[in-house]
mmCIF file of C-alpha atoms in Angstrom:
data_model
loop_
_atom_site.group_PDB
_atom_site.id
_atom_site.type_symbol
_atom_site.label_atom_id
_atom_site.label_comp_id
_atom_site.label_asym_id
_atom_site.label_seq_id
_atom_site.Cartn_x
_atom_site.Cartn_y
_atom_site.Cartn_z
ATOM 1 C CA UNK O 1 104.147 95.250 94.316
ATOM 2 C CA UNK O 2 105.188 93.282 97.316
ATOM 3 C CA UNK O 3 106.609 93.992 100.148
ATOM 4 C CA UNK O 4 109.779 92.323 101.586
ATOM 5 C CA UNK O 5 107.788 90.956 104.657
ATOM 6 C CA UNK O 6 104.816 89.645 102.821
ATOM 7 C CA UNK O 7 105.064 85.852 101.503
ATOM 8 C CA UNK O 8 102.150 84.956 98.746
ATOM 9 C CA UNK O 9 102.042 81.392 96.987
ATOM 10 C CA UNK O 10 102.822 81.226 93.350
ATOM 11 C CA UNK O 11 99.432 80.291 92.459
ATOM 12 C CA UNK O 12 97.852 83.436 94.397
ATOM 13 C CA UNK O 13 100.242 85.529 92.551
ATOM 14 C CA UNK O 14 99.508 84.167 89.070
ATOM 15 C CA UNK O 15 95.149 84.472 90.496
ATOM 16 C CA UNK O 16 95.722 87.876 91.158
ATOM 17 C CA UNK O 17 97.636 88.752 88.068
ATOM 18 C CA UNK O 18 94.575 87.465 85.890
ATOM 19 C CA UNK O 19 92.227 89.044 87.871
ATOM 20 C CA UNK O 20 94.002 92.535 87.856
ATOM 21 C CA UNK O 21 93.992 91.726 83.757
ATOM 22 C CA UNK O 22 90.601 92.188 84.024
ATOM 23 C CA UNK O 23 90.495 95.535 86.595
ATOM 24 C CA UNK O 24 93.437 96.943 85.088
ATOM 25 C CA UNK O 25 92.552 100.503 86.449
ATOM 26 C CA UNK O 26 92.338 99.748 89.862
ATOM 27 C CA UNK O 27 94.649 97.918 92.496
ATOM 28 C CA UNK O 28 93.845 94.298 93.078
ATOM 29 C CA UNK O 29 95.270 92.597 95.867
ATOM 30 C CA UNK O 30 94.806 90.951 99.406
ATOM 31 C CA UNK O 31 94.310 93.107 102.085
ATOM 32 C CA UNK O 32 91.108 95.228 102.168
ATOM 33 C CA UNK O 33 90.920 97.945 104.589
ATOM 34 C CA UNK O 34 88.170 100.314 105.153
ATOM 35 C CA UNK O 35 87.074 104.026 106.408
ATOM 36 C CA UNK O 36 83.907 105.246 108.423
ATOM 37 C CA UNK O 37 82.793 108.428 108.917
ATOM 38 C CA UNK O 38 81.877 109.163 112.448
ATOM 39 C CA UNK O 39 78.905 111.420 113.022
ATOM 40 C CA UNK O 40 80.893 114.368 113.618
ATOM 41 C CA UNK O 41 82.850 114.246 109.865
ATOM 42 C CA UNK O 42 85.584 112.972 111.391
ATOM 43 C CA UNK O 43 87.048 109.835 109.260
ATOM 44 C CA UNK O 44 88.508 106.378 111.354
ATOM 45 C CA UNK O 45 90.603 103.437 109.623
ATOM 46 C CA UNK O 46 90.412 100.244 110.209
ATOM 47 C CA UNK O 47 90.159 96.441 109.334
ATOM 48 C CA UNK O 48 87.714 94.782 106.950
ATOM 49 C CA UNK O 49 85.535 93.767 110.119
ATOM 50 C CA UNK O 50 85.332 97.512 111.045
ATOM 51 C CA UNK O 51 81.352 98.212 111.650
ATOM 52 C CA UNK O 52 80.146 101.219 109.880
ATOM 53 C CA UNK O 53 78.290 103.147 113.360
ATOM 54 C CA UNK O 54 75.225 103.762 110.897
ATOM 55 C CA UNK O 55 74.438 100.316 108.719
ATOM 56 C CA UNK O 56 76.511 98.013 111.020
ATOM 57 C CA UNK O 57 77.668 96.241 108.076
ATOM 58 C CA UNK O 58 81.246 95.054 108.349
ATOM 59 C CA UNK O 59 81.321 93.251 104.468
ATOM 60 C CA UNK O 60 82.457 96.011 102.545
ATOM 61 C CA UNK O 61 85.820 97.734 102.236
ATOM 62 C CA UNK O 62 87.367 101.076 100.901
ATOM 63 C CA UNK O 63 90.962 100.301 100.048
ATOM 64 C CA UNK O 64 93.420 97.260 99.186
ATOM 65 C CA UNK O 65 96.661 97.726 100.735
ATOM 66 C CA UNK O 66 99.470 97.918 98.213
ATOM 67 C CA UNK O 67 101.844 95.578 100.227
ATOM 68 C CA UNK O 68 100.881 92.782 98.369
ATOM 69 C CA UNK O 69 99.108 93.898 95.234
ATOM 70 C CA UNK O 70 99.404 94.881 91.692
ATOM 71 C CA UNK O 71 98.588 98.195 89.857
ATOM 72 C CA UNK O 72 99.141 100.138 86.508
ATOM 73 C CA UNK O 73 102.896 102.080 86.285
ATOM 74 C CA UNK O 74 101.128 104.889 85.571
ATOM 75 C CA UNK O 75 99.709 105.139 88.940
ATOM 76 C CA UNK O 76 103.661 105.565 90.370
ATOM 77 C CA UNK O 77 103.584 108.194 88.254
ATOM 78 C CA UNK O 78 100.849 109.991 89.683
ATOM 79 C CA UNK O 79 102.000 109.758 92.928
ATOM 80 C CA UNK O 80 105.262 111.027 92.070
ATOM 81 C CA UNK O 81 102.880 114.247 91.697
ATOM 82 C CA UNK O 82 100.771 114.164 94.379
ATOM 83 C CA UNK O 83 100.649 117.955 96.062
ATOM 84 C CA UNK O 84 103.931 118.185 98.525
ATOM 85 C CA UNK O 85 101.629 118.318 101.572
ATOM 86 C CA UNK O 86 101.127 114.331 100.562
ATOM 87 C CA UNK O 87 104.965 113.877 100.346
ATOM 88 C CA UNK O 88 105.633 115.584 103.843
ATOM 89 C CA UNK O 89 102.806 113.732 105.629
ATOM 90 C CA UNK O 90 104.497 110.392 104.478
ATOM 91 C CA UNK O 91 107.967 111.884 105.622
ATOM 92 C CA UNK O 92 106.310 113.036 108.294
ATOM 93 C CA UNK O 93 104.622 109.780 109.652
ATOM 94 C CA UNK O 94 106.837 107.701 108.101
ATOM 95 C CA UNK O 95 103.533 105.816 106.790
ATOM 96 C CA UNK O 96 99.917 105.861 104.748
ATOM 97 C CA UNK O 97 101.656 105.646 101.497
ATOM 98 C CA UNK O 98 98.990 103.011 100.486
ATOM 99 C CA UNK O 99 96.047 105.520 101.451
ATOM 100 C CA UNK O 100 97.664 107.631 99.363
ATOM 101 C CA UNK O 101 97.764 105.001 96.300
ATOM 102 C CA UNK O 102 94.178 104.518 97.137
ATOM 103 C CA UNK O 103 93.083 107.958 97.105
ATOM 104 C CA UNK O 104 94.929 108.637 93.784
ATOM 105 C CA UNK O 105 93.467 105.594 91.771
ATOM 106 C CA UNK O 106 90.097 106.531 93.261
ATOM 107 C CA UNK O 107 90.405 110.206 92.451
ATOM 108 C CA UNK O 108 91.346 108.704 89.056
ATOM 109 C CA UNK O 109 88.991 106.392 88.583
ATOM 110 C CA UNK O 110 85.972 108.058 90.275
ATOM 111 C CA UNK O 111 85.016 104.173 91.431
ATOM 112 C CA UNK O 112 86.432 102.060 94.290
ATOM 113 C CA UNK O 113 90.399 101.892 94.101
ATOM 114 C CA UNK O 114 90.383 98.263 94.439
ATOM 115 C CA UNK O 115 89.229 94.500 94.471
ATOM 116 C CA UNK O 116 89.617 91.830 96.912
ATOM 117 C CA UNK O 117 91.111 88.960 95.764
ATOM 118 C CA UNK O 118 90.865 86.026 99.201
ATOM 119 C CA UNK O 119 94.539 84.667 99.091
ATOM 120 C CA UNK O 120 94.619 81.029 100.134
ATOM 121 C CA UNK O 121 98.094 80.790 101.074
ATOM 122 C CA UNK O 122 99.677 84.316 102.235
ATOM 123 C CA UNK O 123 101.926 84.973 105.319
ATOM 124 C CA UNK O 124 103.514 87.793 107.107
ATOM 125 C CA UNK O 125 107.280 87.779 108.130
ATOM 126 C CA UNK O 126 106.544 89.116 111.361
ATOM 127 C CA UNK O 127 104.228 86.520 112.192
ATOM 128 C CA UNK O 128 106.675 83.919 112.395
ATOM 129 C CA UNK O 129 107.653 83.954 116.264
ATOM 130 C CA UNK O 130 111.290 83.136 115.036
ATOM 131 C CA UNK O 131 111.797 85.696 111.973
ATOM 132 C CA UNK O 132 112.302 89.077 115.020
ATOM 133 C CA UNK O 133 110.517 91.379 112.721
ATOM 134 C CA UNK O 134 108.010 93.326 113.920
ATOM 135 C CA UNK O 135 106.581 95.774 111.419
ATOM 136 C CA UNK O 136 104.661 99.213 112.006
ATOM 137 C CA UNK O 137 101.324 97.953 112.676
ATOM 138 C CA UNK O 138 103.118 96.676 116.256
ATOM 139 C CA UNK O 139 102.694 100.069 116.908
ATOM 140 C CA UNK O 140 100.408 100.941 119.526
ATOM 141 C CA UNK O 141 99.313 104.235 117.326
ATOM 142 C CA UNK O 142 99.493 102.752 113.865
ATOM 143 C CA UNK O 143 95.339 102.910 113.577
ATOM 144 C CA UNK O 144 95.299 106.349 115.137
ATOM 145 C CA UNK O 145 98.212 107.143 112.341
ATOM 146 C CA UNK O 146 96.242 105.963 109.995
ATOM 147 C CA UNK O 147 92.808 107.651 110.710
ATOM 148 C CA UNK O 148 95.000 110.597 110.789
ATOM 149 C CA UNK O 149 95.919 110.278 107.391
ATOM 150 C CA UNK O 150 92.580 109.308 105.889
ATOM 151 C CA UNK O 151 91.817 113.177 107.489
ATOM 152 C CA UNK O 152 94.620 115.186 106.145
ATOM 153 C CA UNK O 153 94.506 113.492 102.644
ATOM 154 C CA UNK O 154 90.739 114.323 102.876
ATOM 155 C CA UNK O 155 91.516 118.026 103.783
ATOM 156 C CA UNK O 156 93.911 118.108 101.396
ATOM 157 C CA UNK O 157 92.090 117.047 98.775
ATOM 158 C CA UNK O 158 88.820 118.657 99.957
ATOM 159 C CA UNK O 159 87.187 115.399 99.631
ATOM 160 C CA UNK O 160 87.191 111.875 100.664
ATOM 161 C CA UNK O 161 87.243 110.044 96.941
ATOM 162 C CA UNK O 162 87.457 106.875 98.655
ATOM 163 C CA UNK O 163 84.215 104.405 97.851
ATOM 164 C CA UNK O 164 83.206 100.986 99.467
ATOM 165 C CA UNK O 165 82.863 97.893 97.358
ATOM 166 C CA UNK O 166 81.818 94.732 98.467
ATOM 167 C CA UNK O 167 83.551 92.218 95.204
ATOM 168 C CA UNK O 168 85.383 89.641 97.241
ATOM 169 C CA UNK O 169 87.044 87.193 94.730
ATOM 170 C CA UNK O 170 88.218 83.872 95.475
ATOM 171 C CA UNK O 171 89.970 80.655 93.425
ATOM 172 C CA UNK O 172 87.912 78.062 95.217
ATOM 173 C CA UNK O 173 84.662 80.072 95.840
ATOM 174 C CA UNK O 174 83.138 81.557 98.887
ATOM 175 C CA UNK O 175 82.873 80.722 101.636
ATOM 176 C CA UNK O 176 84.517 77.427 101.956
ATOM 177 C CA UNK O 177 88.039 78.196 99.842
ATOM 178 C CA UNK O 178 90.346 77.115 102.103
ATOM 179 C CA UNK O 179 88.687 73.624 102.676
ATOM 180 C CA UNK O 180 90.983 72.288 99.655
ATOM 181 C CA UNK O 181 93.725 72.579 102.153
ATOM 182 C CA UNK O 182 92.287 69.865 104.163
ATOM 183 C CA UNK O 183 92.771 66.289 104.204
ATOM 184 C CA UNK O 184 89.679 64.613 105.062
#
């Protein structure tokens, strides 16, 4: 899956592909986001950097956004039956599809719903001053929107089935894989 605002490189896409050959029931792709849990239950979404309040760790991850990523069919199919609650709080906030994905591929999978492949040459639309798109993370409440849903899917569900992983996995190694782009 990729959406229309996302540009990724041939050879990141082909990466990927192999790499999702080999985690076939989970979603592999390029942006890792992540959940804590604040002391008082209450769950918060953010970016990969996001420190956890208790282990301060800011390495690990909980989801892989679905924007740019691949996954088994049968996983569209599954959300096509996700409880109607899921479908209206979509409808209703017009976003947190992708939490969604994640929470039905971990519920699935009773593991971590994805892996992190490090793209070396990915773009956004939106970040090209000249394109005048600006997508729904503009938004000054998109991360409150999306803690939001993290806490209705969990009440929904009764649970929060999302795990953290830390597999980060790269073409040219870690931590130096973009130094191939470089002409020394």
């Amino acid at each position: 899956m990729l959406d229309d605002d996302t540009l990724v490189s041939a050879p990141d896409l082909v990466f990927s592909f192999s790499i999702w050959k080999q985690f076939p029931d989970q979603i592999v792709g390029f942006v890792p986001r992540k959940h804590i849990s604040t002391p008082s239950g209450i769950y918060s979404y953010g970016s990969f950097e996001l420190q956890n309040p208790e282990g301060g760790n800011g390495d690990k991850y909980s989801m892989v956004l679905i924007g740019a990523a691949f996954f088994h069919r049968t996983y569209l199919e599954k959300f096509q039956k996700l409880p109607s609650e899921v479908h209206s709080l979509i409808d209703e906030t017009q976003n947190c599809d992708d939490i969604a994905m994640n929470f039905v591929v971990a519920k699935h999978t009773r593991r971590p719903s994805g892996v992190f492949v490090k793209p070396v040459d990915m773009r956004n639309r939106e970040r090209d001053a000249s394109s005048g798109y600006t997508g729904m993370w503009h938004r000054a409440e998109h991360l409150l929107q999306r803690s939001y849903c993290l806490n209705k899917l969990a009440d929904i569900y009764g649970s929060m089935p999302l795990q953290y992983s830390n597999i980060m996995i790269s073409q040219f190694g870690f931590p130096s894989y973009a130094n191939h782009m470089s002409k020394n």
